[in-house]
Short mmCIF file of C-alpha atoms in Angstrom, two decimals:
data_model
loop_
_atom_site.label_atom_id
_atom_site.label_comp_id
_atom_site.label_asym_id
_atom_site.label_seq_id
_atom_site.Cartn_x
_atom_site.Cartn_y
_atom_site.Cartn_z
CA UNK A 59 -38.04 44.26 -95.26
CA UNK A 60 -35.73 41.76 -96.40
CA UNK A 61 -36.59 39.56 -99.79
CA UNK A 62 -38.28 36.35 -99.66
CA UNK A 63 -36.14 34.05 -99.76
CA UNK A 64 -37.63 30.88 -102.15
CA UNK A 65 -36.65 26.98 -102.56
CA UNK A 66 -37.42 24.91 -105.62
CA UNK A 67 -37.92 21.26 -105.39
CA UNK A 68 -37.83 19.58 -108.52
CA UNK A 69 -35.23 20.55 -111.55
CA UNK A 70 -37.06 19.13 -114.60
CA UNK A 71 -38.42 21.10 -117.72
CA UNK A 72 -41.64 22.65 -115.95
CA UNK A 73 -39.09 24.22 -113.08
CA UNK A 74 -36.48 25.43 -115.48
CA UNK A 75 -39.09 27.04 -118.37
CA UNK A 76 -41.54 28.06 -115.71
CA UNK A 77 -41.27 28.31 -112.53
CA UNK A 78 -37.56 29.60 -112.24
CA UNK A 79 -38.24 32.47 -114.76
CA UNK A 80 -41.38 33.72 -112.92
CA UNK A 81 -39.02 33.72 -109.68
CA UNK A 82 -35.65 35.39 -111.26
CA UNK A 83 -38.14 38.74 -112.80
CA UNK A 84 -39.34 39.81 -109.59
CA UNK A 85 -38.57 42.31 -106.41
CA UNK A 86 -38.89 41.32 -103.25
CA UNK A 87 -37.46 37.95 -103.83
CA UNK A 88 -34.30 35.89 -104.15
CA UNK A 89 -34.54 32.27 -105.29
CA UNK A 90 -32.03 30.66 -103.20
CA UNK A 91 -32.00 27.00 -103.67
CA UNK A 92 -33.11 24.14 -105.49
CA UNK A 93 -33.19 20.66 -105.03
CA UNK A 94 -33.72 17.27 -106.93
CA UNK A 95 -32.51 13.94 -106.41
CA UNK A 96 -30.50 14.31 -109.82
CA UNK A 97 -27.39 15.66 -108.15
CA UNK A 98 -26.05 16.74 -111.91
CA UNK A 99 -29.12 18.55 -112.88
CA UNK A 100 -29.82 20.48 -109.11
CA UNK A 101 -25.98 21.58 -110.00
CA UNK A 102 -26.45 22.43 -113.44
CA UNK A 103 -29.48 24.25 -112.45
CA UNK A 104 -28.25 26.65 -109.92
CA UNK A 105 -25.50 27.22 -111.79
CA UNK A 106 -27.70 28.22 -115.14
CA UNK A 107 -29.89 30.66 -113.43
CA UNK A 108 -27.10 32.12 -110.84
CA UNK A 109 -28.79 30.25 -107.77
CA UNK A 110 -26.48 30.36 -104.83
CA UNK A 111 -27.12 26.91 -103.63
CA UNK A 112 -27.90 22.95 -104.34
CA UNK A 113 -29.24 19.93 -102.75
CA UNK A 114 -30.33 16.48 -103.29
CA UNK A 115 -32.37 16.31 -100.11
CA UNK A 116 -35.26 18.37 -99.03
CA UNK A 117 -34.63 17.30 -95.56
CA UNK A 118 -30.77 18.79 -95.82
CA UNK A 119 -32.44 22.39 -97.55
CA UNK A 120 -35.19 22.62 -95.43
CA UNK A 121 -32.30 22.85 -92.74
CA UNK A 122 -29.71 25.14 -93.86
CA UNK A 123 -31.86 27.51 -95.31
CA UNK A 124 -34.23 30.00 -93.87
CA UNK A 125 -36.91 29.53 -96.67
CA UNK A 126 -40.02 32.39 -96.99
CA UNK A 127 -41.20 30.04 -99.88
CA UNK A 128 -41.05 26.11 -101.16
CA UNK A 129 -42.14 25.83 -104.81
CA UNK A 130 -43.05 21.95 -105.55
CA UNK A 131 -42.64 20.73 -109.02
CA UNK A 132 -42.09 17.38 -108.66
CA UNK A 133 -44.37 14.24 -109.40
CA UNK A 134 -47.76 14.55 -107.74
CA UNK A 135 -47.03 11.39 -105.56
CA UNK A 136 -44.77 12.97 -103.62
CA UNK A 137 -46.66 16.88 -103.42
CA UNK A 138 -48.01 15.74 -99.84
CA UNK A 139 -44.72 14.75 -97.77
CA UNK A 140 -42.29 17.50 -99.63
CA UNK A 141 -45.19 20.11 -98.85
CA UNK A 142 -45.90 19.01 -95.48
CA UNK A 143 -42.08 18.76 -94.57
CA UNK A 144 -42.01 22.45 -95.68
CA UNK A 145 -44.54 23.93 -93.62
CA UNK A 146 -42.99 21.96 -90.78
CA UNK A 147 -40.33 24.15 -91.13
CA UNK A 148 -41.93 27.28 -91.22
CA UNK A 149 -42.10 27.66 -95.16
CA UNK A 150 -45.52 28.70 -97.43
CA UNK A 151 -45.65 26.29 -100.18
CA UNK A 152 -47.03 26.59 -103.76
CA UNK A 153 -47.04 23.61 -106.14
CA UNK A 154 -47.13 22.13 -109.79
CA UNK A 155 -50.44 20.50 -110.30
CA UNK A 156 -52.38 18.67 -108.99
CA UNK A 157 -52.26 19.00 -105.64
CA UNK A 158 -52.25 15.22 -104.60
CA UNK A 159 -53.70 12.54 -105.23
CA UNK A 160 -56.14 12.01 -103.28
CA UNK A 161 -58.60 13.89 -100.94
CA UNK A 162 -57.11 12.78 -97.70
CA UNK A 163 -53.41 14.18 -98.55
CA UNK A 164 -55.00 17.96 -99.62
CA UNK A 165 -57.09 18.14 -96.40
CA UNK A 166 -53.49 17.57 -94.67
CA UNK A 167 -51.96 19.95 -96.19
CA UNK A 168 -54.92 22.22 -95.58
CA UNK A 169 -55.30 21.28 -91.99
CA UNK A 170 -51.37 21.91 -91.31
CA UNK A 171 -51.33 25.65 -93.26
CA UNK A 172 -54.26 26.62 -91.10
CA UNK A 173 -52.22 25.12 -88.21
CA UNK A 174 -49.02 26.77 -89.11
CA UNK A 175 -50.74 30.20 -90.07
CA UNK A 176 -48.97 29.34 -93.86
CA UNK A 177 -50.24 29.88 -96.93
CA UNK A 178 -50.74 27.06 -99.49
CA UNK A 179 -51.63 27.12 -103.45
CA UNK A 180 -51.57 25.48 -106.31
CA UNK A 181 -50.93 26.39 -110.14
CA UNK A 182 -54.03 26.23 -111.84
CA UNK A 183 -52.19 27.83 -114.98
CA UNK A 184 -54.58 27.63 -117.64
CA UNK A 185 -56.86 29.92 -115.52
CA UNK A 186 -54.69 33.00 -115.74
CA UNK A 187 -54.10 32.78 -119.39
CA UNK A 188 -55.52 35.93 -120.80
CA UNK A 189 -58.15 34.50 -122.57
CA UNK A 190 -59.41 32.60 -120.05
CA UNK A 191 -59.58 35.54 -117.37
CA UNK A 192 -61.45 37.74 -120.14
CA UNK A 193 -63.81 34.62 -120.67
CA UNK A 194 -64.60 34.25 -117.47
CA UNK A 195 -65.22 37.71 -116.97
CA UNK A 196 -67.96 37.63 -119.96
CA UNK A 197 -69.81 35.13 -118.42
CA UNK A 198 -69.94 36.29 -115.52
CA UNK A 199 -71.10 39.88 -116.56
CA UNK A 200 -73.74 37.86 -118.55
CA UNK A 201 -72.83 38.34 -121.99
CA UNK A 202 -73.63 34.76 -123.22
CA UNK A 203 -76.71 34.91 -121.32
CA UNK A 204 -77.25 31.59 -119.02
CA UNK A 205 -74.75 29.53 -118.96
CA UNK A 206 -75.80 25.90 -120.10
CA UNK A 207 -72.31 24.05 -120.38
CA UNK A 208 -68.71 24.07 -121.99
CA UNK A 209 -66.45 21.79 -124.44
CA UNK A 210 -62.60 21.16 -123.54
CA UNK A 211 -60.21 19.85 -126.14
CA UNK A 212 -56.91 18.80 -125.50
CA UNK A 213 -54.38 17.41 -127.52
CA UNK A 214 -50.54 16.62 -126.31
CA UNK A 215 -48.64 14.78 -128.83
CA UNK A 216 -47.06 11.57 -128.82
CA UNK A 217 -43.34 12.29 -127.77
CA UNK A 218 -44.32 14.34 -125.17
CA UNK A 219 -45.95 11.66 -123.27
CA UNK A 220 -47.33 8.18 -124.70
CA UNK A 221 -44.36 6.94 -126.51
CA UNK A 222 -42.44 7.63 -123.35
CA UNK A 223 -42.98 4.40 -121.90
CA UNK A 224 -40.64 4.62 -118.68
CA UNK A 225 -41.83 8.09 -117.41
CA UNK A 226 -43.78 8.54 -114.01
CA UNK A 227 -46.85 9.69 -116.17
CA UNK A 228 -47.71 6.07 -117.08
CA UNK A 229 -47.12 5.51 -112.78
CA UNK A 230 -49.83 7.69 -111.98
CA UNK A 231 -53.90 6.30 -111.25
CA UNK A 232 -55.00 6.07 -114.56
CA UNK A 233 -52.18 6.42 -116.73
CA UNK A 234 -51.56 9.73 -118.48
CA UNK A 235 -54.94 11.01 -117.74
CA UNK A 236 -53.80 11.71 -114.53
CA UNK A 237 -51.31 13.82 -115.51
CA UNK A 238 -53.32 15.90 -118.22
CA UNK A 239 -56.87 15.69 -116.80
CA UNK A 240 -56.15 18.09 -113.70
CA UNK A 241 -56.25 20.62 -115.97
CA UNK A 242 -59.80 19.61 -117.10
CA UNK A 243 -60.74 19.20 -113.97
CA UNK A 244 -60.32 22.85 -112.61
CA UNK A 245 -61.38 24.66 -115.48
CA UNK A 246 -64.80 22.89 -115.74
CA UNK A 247 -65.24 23.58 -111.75
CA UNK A 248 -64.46 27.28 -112.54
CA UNK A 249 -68.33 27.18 -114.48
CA UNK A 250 -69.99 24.06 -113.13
CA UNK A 251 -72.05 24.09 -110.08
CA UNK A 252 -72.49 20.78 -107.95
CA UNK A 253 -71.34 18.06 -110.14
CA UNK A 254 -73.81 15.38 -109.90
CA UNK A 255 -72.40 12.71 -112.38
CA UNK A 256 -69.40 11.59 -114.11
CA UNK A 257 -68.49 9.09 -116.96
CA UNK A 258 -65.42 8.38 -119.04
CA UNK A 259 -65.46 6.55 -122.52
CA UNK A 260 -61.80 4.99 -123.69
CA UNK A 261 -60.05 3.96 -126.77
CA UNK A 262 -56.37 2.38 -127.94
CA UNK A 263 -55.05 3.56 -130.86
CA UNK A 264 -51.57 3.13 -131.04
CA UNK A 265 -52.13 -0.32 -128.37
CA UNK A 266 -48.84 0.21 -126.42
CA UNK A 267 -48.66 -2.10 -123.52
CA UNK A 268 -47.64 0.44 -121.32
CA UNK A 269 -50.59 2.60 -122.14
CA UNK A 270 -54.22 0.74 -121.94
CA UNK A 271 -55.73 3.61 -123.65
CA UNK A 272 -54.78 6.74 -125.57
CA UNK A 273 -57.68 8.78 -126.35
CA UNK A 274 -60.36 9.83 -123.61
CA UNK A 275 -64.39 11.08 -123.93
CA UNK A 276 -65.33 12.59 -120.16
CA UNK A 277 -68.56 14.16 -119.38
CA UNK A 278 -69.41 15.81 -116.55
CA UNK A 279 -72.66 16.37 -115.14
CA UNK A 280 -73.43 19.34 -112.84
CA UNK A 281 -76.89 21.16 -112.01
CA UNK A 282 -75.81 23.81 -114.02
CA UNK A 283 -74.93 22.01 -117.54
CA UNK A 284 -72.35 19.61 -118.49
CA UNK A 285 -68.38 19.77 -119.47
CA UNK A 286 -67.72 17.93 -122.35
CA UNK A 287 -64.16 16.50 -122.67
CA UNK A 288 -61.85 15.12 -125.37
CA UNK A 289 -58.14 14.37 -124.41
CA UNK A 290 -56.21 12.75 -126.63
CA UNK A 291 -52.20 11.41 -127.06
CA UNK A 292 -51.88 9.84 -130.68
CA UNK A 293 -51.35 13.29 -132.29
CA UNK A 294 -47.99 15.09 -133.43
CA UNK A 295 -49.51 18.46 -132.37
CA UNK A 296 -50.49 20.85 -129.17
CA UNK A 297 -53.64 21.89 -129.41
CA UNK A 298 -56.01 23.12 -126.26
CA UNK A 299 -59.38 24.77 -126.75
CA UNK A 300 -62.34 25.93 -124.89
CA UNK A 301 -66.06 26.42 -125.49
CA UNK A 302 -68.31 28.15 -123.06
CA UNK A 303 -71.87 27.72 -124.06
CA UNK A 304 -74.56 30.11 -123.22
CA UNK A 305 -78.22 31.11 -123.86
CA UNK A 306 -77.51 33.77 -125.83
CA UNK A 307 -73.69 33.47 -127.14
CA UNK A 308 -70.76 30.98 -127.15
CA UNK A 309 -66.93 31.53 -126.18
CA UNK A 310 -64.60 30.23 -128.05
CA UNK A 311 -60.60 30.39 -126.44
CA UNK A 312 -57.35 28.81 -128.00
CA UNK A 313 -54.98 28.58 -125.31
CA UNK A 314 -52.54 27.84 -128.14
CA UNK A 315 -53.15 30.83 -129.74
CA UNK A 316 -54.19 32.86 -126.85
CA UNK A 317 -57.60 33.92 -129.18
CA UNK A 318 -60.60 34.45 -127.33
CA UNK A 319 -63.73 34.70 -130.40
CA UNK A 320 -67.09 35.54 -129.11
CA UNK A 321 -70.43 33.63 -131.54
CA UNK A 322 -73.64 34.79 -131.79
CA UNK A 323 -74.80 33.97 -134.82
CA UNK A 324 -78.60 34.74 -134.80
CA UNK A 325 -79.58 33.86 -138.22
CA UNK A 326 -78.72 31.08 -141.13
CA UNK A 327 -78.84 33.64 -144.02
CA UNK A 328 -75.73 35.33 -145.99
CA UNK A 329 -75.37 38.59 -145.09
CA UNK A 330 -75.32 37.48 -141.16
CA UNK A 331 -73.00 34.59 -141.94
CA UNK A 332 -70.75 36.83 -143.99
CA UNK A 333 -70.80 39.38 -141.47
CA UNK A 334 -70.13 37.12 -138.45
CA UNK A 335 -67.13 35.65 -140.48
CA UNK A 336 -65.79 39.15 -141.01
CA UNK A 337 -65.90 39.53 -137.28
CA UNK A 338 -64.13 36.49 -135.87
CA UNK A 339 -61.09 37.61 -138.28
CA UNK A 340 -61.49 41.01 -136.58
CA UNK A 341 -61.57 39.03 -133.08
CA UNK A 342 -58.74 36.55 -133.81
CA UNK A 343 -56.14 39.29 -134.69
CA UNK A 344 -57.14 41.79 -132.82
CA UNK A 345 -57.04 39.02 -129.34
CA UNK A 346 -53.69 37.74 -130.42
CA UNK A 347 -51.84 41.12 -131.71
CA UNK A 348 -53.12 42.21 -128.07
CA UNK A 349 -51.88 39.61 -126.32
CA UNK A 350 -48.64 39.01 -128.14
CA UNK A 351 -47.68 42.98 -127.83
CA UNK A 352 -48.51 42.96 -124.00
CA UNK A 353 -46.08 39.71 -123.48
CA UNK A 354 -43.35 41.02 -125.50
CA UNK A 355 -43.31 44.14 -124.05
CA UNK A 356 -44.23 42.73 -119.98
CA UNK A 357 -46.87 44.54 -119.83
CA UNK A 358 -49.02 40.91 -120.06
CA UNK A 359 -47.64 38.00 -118.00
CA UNK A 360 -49.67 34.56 -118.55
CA UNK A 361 -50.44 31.20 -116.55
CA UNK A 362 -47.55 30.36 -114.45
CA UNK A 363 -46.29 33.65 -114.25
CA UNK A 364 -49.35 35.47 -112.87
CA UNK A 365 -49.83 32.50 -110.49
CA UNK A 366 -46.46 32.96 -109.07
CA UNK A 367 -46.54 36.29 -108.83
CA UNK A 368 -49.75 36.85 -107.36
CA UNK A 369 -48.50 33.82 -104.80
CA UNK A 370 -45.41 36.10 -103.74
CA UNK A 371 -47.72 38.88 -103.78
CA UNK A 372 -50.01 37.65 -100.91
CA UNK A 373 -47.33 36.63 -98.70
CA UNK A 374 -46.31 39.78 -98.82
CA UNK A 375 -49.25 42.44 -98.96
CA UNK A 376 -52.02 39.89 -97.64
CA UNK A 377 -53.72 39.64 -100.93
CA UNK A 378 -55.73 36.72 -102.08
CA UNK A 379 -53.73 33.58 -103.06
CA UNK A 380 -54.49 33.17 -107.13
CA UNK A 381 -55.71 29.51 -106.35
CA UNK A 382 -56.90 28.71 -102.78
CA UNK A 383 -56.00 24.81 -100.93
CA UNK A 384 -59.87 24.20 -101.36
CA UNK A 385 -59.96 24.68 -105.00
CA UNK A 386 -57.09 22.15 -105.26
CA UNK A 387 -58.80 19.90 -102.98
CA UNK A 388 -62.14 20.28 -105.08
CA UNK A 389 -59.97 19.63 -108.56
CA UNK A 390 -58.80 16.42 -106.79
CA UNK A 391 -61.91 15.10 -105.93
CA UNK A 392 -63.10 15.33 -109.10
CA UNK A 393 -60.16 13.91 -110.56
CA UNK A 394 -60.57 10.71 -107.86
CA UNK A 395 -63.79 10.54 -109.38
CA UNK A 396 -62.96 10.46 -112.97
CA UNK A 397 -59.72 8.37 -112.57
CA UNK A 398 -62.38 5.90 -110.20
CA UNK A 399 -64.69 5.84 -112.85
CA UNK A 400 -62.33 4.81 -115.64
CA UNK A 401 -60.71 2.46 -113.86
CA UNK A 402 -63.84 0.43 -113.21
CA UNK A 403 -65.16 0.80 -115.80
CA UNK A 404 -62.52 -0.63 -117.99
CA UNK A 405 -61.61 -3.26 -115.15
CA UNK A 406 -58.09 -1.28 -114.53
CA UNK A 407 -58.63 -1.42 -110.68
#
C-alpha cells in the first residue's frame, strides 16, 4: 500500500510547531502540500520541512493533488468551507480547534463524512496529554470515589493574544474567549453529564478598546457537578491546570508541567499533613521525570502528536478516530452557549 498522501491548509505557528512535525515522524505517510493565502510563507514552508509542493488556493491543491488527508489549521471561520471542499474531493479531514462555529456548520460536515464514507476529527489536544489520559483513567476506575465536579485554570499571557489588537482572535464571537475557551469546553464534557446551566462573569483590566474584557469566571452546571472556570489574558505567564474533584480524592494536573498529584488528605493533624506533603514531592518528580524521559526518548508522544497519529492510524487500520465529529459538535454547542451567554449578558450582541 502506497503512503497517505496529506495536505496542510494553514502555514502559521500551530502548523509549523505542531502539526507538520507530527506528519514528517511517521510511516505510512508523505506530507505533500501546504497551502495559505501568504504566498511567502506556503513557500517558505515547504521549503523548511522538504514539502514537495505549494499553493495559495485550496481550490488549485485540492485539484492537482490526490490527497488521502486535509489537515485544517486555519481560523475557525473558515473550518466549514475548507473542510467541506475537501471531502468533496475525496479527502478525510482533521482540524485545529474548534470545529466551527456554530452547530449548523459541524452537523454539515458530519452529514457530508457520513455521505462521503470519510472520516472527520478534530484536535482536542489537551486530552491526550499524559496527565490528562492517566486522570481520566483514575476516575474512571473510581479512585476519587464519585465524581462531584472539576476546576480549570488557564492563563495565556498578554503578547500572545490581548495586546495583539489586529489578530483574528479579537474577530471571533466573543473576543478571545472564543479562541481559548474550546479548550474548556471539551475537557469539562469529558466528566460532565447533561449540562443543564451555564453563566459567565467578566472583567477589564488592562481596558483596551479592542478587547471588552480580559479576564473570564464560567461555571457550568451539569447533573453530575459543576466545572468551574478561570481564563485569564493580563498575565506575562502560561499557566493551565486541572482539578478533578471526587468523594473520596482530588486530581490535581499541570499541563505546564505535565504533573499529575493525587490528594487525599483525610485528617488536619501533623503527621498526615507532613506525610501527604512528602508524597506530592514524590508525585511531582516522579510524574514529570516520567514524562520528560518518555518524550525525550519517543517513547511518550503528547497532545497534537497522539491526535495526529492516532488520526492517520484509523484511516489506515480502521481504528477509532482520537476525537469523533460529535464530540466536536458537542464542544461547539457548549461554546455557542457560553459565547451566547456572555454576550447578553454584557450587552455585546
Amino acid at each position: 500500500m502506497s503512503d497517505l498522501k496529506v495536505g496542510v491548509v494553514g502555514c502559521g505557528l500551530i502548523s509549523q510547531l505542531r502539526h507538520i512535525p507530527a506528519y514528517k515522524k511517521l510511516k505510512g505517510v508523505q506530507l505533500q502540500a501546504v497551502c495559505d493565502l501568504n504566498e511567502d510563507l506556503a513557500r517558505e514552508t515547504a521549503e523548511k520541512f522538504k514539502v514537495p509542493n505549494f499553493y495559495t488556493k485550496t481550490s488549485k491543491m485540492f485539484a492537482d493533488e490526490d490527497l488521502d488527508i486535509v489537515d485544517i489549521c486555519v481560523p475557525p471561520q473558515i473550518h466549514a468551507p475548507i473542510a467541506v471542499e475537501a471531502m468533496e474531493s475525496g479527502s478525510h479531514v482533521i482540524m485545529e480547534k474548534p470545529m466551527a462555529l456554530n452547530a449548523s456548520d459541524c452537523e454539515e460536515m458530519i452529514r457530508i463524512a457520513e455521505e462521503k464514507d470519510l472520516k472527520l476529527s478534530v484536535v482536542h489536544n489537551d486530552l491526550f496529554h499524559p496527565p490528562f489520559i492517566k486522570a481520566k483513567e483514575m476516575v474512571h476506575k473510581g479512585e476519587i470515589g464519585e465524581f462531584r465536579g472539576m476546576r480549570i485554570f488557564l492563563s495565556t499571557p498578554k503578547h500572545d493574544m490581548i495586546d495583539l489588537k489586529d489578530h483574528w482572535y479579537h474577530k471571533l464571537p466573543g473576543g478571545v474567549i472564543g479562541e481559548t475557551g474550546p479548550h474548556i469546553s471539551y475537557m469539562s464534557l469529558e466528566f460532565l453529564e447533561n449540562i443543564k446551566n451555564v453563566d459567565v462573569f467578566a472583567k477589564s483590566f488592562l481596558n483596551y478598546d479592542w478587547a471588552p474584557h480580559d479576564d473570564f469566571r464560567i461555571e457550568i452546571e451539569a447533573e453530575n457537578g459543576f466545572s468551574s472556570v478561570a481564563l485569564t489574558y493580563t498575565t506575562n505567564y502560561w499557566a493551565a491546570t486541572i482539578d478533578i474533584i471526587g468523594s473520596k480524592a482530588m486530581l490535581h494536573i499541570d499541563l505546564d508541567a505535565m504533573q499529575l498529584v493525587k490528594h487525599k488528605l483525610g485528617e488536619l493533624s501533623y503527621m498526615p499533613v507532613a506525610k501527604q506533603s512528602l508524597g506530592h514531592v514524590g508525585q511531582r518528580i516522579g510524574s514529570t521525570l516520567s514524562t520528560t524521559i518518555n518524550v525525550l526518548s519517543g517513547r511518550q508522544k503528547i497532545g497534537t502528536e497522539i491526535v495526529v497519529e492516532k488520526f492517520v492510524e484509523s484511516i489506515l487500520n480502521g481504528d477509532p478516530l482520537p476525537v469523533a465529529a460529535q464530540e466536536g459538535l458537542e464542544a461547539t454547542k457548549l461554546m455557542e452557549d457560553i459565547v451566547g451567554t456572555y454576550k447578553k449578558k454584557y450587552g455585546l450582541e
